[in-house]
Amino acid sequence: MGQNHIFLKMTYRQMVKNKVRTLVTIIGIMLSAALITAITVFIASLHKSMLDYKIKESGNWYGVIEQVDLKEGLEKIRQDSDILSERLMYNIGSTIEEQDGHQIRVKAFSDENEISLPLELTEGRMAENSKEIVVASDLITSGILADCKVGDTIEPELADTQGYTVVGLYEDAGFNVGSTSSYVVYTKYDENTKNIESADVYIRVKNPKNTFAVLKRYSDASYETGYNPGLLRLTGISVYSSYYSFITTIAVIVIVLVVGASVLLIYNSFVISLNERTKQFGLLSSVGATKAQLRKCVLSEAFLVSIAGIPLGILVGVAGIGITLFGVRASMKSIAASMVSLGEMKLYPTPAAIVAAAVVSLFTVLISTFIPMIRISRMSAIEAIRQNGDIQLSRRKVRCSKIFQKLFGVEGVISRKNFKRSGKRYRTTIFSLFVSIVMFVSESAFGKYLVLMVEENYKLGEYDIYYCSGFLADSEKEEAVIEKLKQVQGVKESSTTLSAGLFWYKADENSEYLTEEYKTERKKSENASVSYNDGKTQMFVYGIADDLYERYLQQNGLSKDTYMNAKNPVYLLYTNRRVTDTKTGKRKDYTVFANQAFTLKACFYPVAEDENEQEEKQAADIDFDIGRTVDKLPYAVQTDLRYQNDIMLCSRTMAEKLMEKTQCQQGGLITYFKTTDHMAVYEQMQKILKDNGQYFRYSLVDEAMEYESYRSIIYVVKVFSYGFLVLMSLIAMANVFNTISTNMMLRRREFAMLKSIGMTEQGFGKMLYFECLMYGSKALLYGIPVSVLISVWIAKTINNVQVLVLDIPWMAILISVLSVYFIVFVTMIYSKKKLQKLNLIGCIKEENI
Amino acid sequence: MDILKVENLTKIYGKGENSFKALDNVSFSVKRGQFVAIVGPSGSGKSTLLHLIGGVDRPDGGHVYVDSNDVYARNDTQLAIFRRREVGLIYQFYNLIPVLNVVENITLPVLMDGRKVDEERLEELLTVLHLKGRENHLPNQLSGGQQQRVSIGRALMNDPALLLADEPTGNLDSANSHEIMELLKLSNKKYNQTLVVITHDENIALQADRIIEISDGRITRDEVIR
């Protein structure tokens, strides 16, 4: 048996002897490895998912060399040793139509190979031969190929070329990096393809980093080249691109935190092990073990716990992140719906991620052995044998007042003196607890502010979707479209509001009706009024659908006769404002106008007959009879107008009359929808609008989804961060448990002696509990103030982005207080039970190691 | 021939006002094969002297020569190897590694050297020490006397030049004490090992060839008995 084996054997058996401590250490390493693995695998999965999405979107090619001749040029590319594979997109020398000087080019896909060139079909199928084409749907909607449908035949202009049958429509050709991508139609290359002029050659290179260098060769040879930017960003060229580097930065920070906490635990474990084995090491030294051999003992322990803990931790980490991703996938979907660059996020535990996690975990364990190794180097055999270093106490005087003694008895005095003298020993324990407390409370504060921020910004109104019809000439067609939208399955309720144009009022002209608060706020800042225009304030007039308006009046106890009288129109006024004082963080709600009946002096700008008139517009005066102000609005009013804009309410009929009077042509219809499933309804509405040839991106808004996606982001962040926190806290708890329980065991002679001179079990218990109280309290004494400070700092930082009220996370503080005392007490109870089992005399007599 | 030569050996503990001279310029020599008993009151410096001879602690002054080699001219690693091969230390409290069995405890110095165990020597020791049949026992499965015998076995395994024992019978009853001393004397006579024993027991001291008395860190008596 070699010298290494005996030390390994000794260490192994020692670890088995101290099952609990060994297990706690292994669990700590496992947790640490699990956390690190979760992070690395998450990053790998995120990267791969983004990559998958990018490839799905624009293909897996790296570069393109355009208009290559099919003889020499193509041969040169095929001979290029840097190019892994290529796929051709033939440029057919025929045009379909020339309109306004635009050429509609025809390109032909070559046979499928490993290079993907995705085409997003909206209807029909891909062309399967040279007689079939797919057409960009934009060509139809823009009118260039108006009325073109699937099944139609298109005759090209040139006499010697064939007609094409349209077999499909496409939305987007992600691989086409050229301009005016919509003016391309795609067919399929076969033996009948005529008039091939050249080919665009899409390439994959052996080393993505060489893409630009390879392409430059061809651009130097006067070819037009292009590259796949999204893919290259994600693949090696710049792995740390901007939207990716943010996440990796966070990951690195988190890993450093995890490594830090783990090192604390594992280091502590080794130190404890070392303390227990000091005499043993002394003996080994006296028998002839060199310091190098003793250091090997520590390394053996490190090796053994790593073998046990790291692989298990990696498995747990992969499983954990997999389950977490599965659990949040609904939320991720809604985030993905609003963030374009990520499709579905799948779990990808790549070898690189696993290896990275293993290496970092091992590194963590090895760092933890650093200080114990130094201690061994400094240890002399004689000190170890005498075990002088073991219970090192400071020599300073520790006074205990008589009152203290009276209150807590001699047990309390002993506890206090022990506590005050053995500072160093418990430093790491208290520090672990401190770090956990700070992290937990800060995280709770952060989470709380995140939620507040979202709620401030994205208060969901009572509707899910709205559709703006805008200023359209053909209102009949528009009403038909609106009707179709209202019929969509899943729409619970809907209402169309008529925006009757923009009006302005001067605060000075109506000053007797203004509230004092408004006057004060206006003095404070110019921003109190919205849309200042020569001292005028903007105002919207909304004509709510008659039936909804009637209901609204009824709900608010207002007379229909008064407020729905088209002949003598009386309006309702909403002027609620909300400001937040940047200094105090206090939110203030006020109204501009006091609640009363009055005549509002306003004006509007009539539309000039000639749109191109640049002259100074003359405002036309108009008076509005206001019946009263209101605080609540019907649901069919934009959410983001509330608290910021002045709104006058009336019925649809009244609004139409107003528009007649002002000759306003700037009114628009906005239809609000309440749904049972906003995502499904939105999808269907998109289809309807598309069929009507409408560009809907800004006119159809799923507000519920925006709100949901932000809530989802918070939910996901919370899940991950709390998961992380819980694991980190477990590591800290393991640390506390290890330290306190072992140190109790090391002091067993002292305890035995106390018992032998007459301390009762009760008294003994009291002494231990006092000590634990003090450790917990010290950690909390530092931890709570620091975490409160950090919470304030977080609030201030967020306040720079958006003003929020300061809100201390009291619940989190309470939880950490309870948790700290809980773990310390549990440890004490465990230690006490263990100590009670020991033979009294045996301990006192004990000189044995 | 002098196997051991101690020259002006000094050891000071503590610093400044609190310093204490445990050994004060101690000098003596021991011939090969001699059995020396070191006696003296508690705190006189006996254990300190033994540890310094055994290379366990470093002196503040003076030299220790074992087999004409200056013990403390060695660095830490060389000193460890010295302790392993040239000295056998036996303590009052058996100081066995609790997780190693009898054979492993005895062969520990050999295993540390990375050498192969001399099975014949091991067998011989197990027989002489009456430990046959207990090879796989752990220390907590042995009596006090048996544990001390294992300790002696470990000290003898590498056939060291010097055998140093600090109150080897201090923790044993009279029967066991007698047995242990017989074993040590056997080793002394049979293997011509130089034996230095610290003892409080006058009976044991009188069994030695020579008695050195230490008091307050100084040799007060050095008497050759036989």
Short mmCIF file of N, CA and C in Angstrom, two decimals, chain A residues 414-460:
data_model
loop_
_atom_site.label_atom_id
_atom_site.label_comp_id
_atom_site.label_asym_id
_atom_site.label_seq_id
_atom_site.Cartn_x
_atom_site.Cartn_y
_atom_site.Cartn_z
N ILE A 414 -21.58 32.53 31.47
CA ILE A 414 -20.63 31.67 30.74
C ILE A 414 -20.86 31.79 29.23
N SER A 415 -22.14 31.75 28.84
CA SER A 415 -22.45 31.89 27.40
C SER A 415 -21.88 33.17 26.86
N ARG A 416 -22.14 34.23 27.58
CA ARG A 416 -21.73 35.54 27.07
C ARG A 416 -20.22 35.63 26.95
N LYS A 417 -19.53 35.12 27.96
CA LYS A 417 -18.07 35.17 27.93
C LYS A 417 -17.50 34.32 26.81
N ASN A 418 -18.11 33.17 26.64
CA ASN A 418 -17.68 32.30 25.53
C ASN A 418 -17.88 32.99 24.21
N PHE A 419 -19.05 33.58 24.09
CA PHE A 419 -19.41 34.24 22.84
C PHE A 419 -18.46 35.38 22.53
N LYS A 420 -18.17 36.16 23.56
CA LYS A 420 -17.33 37.32 23.32
C LYS A 420 -15.88 36.94 23.03
N ARG A 421 -15.45 35.80 23.58
CA ARG A 421 -14.04 35.44 23.43
C ARG A 421 -13.74 34.63 22.18
N SER A 422 -14.72 33.90 21.73
CA SER A 422 -14.39 33.01 20.62
C SER A 422 -14.82 33.58 19.27
N GLY A 423 -14.62 34.86 19.13
CA GLY A 423 -15.04 35.56 17.92
C GLY A 423 -14.61 34.95 16.61
N LYS A 424 -13.32 34.66 16.52
CA LYS A 424 -12.73 34.22 15.24
C LYS A 424 -13.40 32.94 14.73
N ARG A 425 -13.57 32.04 15.68
CA ARG A 425 -14.13 30.73 15.35
C ARG A 425 -15.49 30.83 14.67
N TYR A 426 -16.28 31.77 15.13
CA TYR A 426 -17.64 31.85 14.63
C TYR A 426 -17.81 32.92 13.56
N ARG A 427 -16.66 33.50 13.20
CA ARG A 427 -16.76 34.59 12.24
C ARG A 427 -17.43 34.17 10.95
N THR A 428 -16.98 33.03 10.42
CA THR A 428 -17.55 32.60 9.14
C THR A 428 -19.02 32.25 9.27
N THR A 429 -19.39 31.69 10.42
CA THR A 429 -20.81 31.35 10.61
C THR A 429 -21.66 32.60 10.57
N ILE A 430 -21.24 33.56 11.37
CA ILE A 430 -22.00 34.80 11.44
C ILE A 430 -22.00 35.50 10.10
N PHE A 431 -20.87 35.44 9.41
CA PHE A 431 -20.79 36.06 8.10
C PHE A 431 -21.73 35.37 7.12
N SER A 432 -21.77 34.04 7.14
CA SER A 432 -22.69 33.30 6.26
C SER A 432 -24.12 33.74 6.50
N LEU A 433 -24.48 33.79 7.77
CA LEU A 433 -25.85 34.18 8.11
C LEU A 433 -26.11 35.61 7.63
N PHE A 434 -25.15 36.46 7.86
CA PHE A 434 -25.26 37.86 7.47
C PHE A 434 -25.50 37.99 5.97
N VAL A 435 -24.69 37.29 5.19
CA VAL A 435 -24.83 37.34 3.73
C VAL A 435 -26.21 36.86 3.31
N SER A 436 -26.65 35.75 3.91
CA SER A 436 -27.97 35.21 3.55
C SER A 436 -29.08 36.20 3.87
N ILE A 437 -29.00 36.79 5.05
CA ILE A 437 -30.04 37.76 5.45
C ILE A 437 -30.08 38.91 4.46
N VAL A 438 -28.90 39.46 4.17
CA VAL A 438 -28.83 40.61 3.27
C VAL A 438 -29.39 40.27 1.90
N MET A 439 -28.97 39.13 1.39
CA MET A 439 -29.43 38.74 0.05
C MET A 439 -30.93 38.52 0.03
N PHE A 440 -31.42 37.85 1.05
CA PHE A 440 -32.85 37.53 1.05
C PHE A 440 -33.69 38.80 1.12
N VAL A 441 -33.36 39.69 2.04
CA VAL A 441 -34.15 40.91 2.21
C VAL A 441 -34.02 41.82 0.99
N SER A 442 -32.79 41.95 0.48
CA SER A 442 -32.58 42.79 -0.71
C SER A 442 -33.35 42.26 -1.90
N GLU A 443 -33.30 40.95 -2.06
CA GLU A 443 -34.01 40.33 -3.18
C GLU A 443 -35.51 40.58 -3.06
N SER A 444 -36.04 40.47 -1.83
CA SER A 444 -37.47 40.72 -1.63
C SER A 444 -37.80 42.16 -1.98
N ALA A 445 -36.94 43.08 -1.56
CA ALA A 445 -37.18 44.49 -1.87
C ALA A 445 -37.17 44.70 -3.37
N PHE A 446 -36.15 44.13 -4.03
CA PHE A 446 -36.01 44.26 -5.47
C PHE A 446 -37.26 43.73 -6.19
N GLY A 447 -37.69 42.54 -5.76
CA GLY A 447 -38.88 41.94 -6.36
C GLY A 447 -40.09 42.82 -6.18
N LYS A 448 -40.20 43.36 -4.97
CA LYS A 448 -41.35 44.22 -4.65
C LYS A 448 -41.37 45.45 -5.56
N TYR A 449 -40.21 46.07 -5.73
CA TYR A 449 -40.15 47.27 -6.55
C TYR A 449 -40.42 46.97 -8.01
N LEU A 450 -39.93 45.82 -8.46
CA LEU A 450 -40.20 45.41 -9.83
C LEU A 450 -41.70 45.36 -10.08
N VAL A 451 -42.39 44.70 -9.15
CA VAL A 451 -43.84 44.56 -9.29
C VAL A 451 -44.51 45.93 -9.27
N LEU A 452 -44.07 46.78 -8.34
CA LEU A 452 -44.65 48.12 -8.25
C LEU A 452 -44.44 48.90 -9.53
N MET A 453 -43.23 48.74 -10.07
CA MET A 453 -42.89 49.45 -11.29
C MET A 453 -43.81 49.05 -12.42
N VAL A 454 -44.01 47.76 -12.55
CA VAL A 454 -44.89 47.27 -13.62
C VAL A 454 -46.30 47.75 -13.39
N GLU A 455 -46.74 47.65 -12.13
CA GLU A 455 -48.12 48.06 -11.86
C GLU A 455 -48.32 49.54 -12.13
N GLU A 456 -47.30 50.32 -11.85
CA GLU A 456 -47.39 51.76 -12.14
C GLU A 456 -47.53 52.01 -13.63
N ASN A 457 -46.66 51.33 -14.36
CA ASN A 457 -46.59 51.60 -15.78
C ASN A 457 -47.66 50.89 -16.59
N TYR A 458 -47.98 49.72 -16.16
CA TYR A 458 -48.83 48.91 -17.03
C TYR A 458 -50.09 48.45 -16.33
N LYS A 459 -50.78 49.44 -15.85
CA LYS A 459 -52.07 49.08 -15.23
C LYS A 459 -53.01 48.62 -16.32
N LEU A 460 -53.48 47.45 -16.12
CA LEU A 460 -54.39 46.92 -17.13
C LEU A 460 -55.73 47.62 -17.01
#
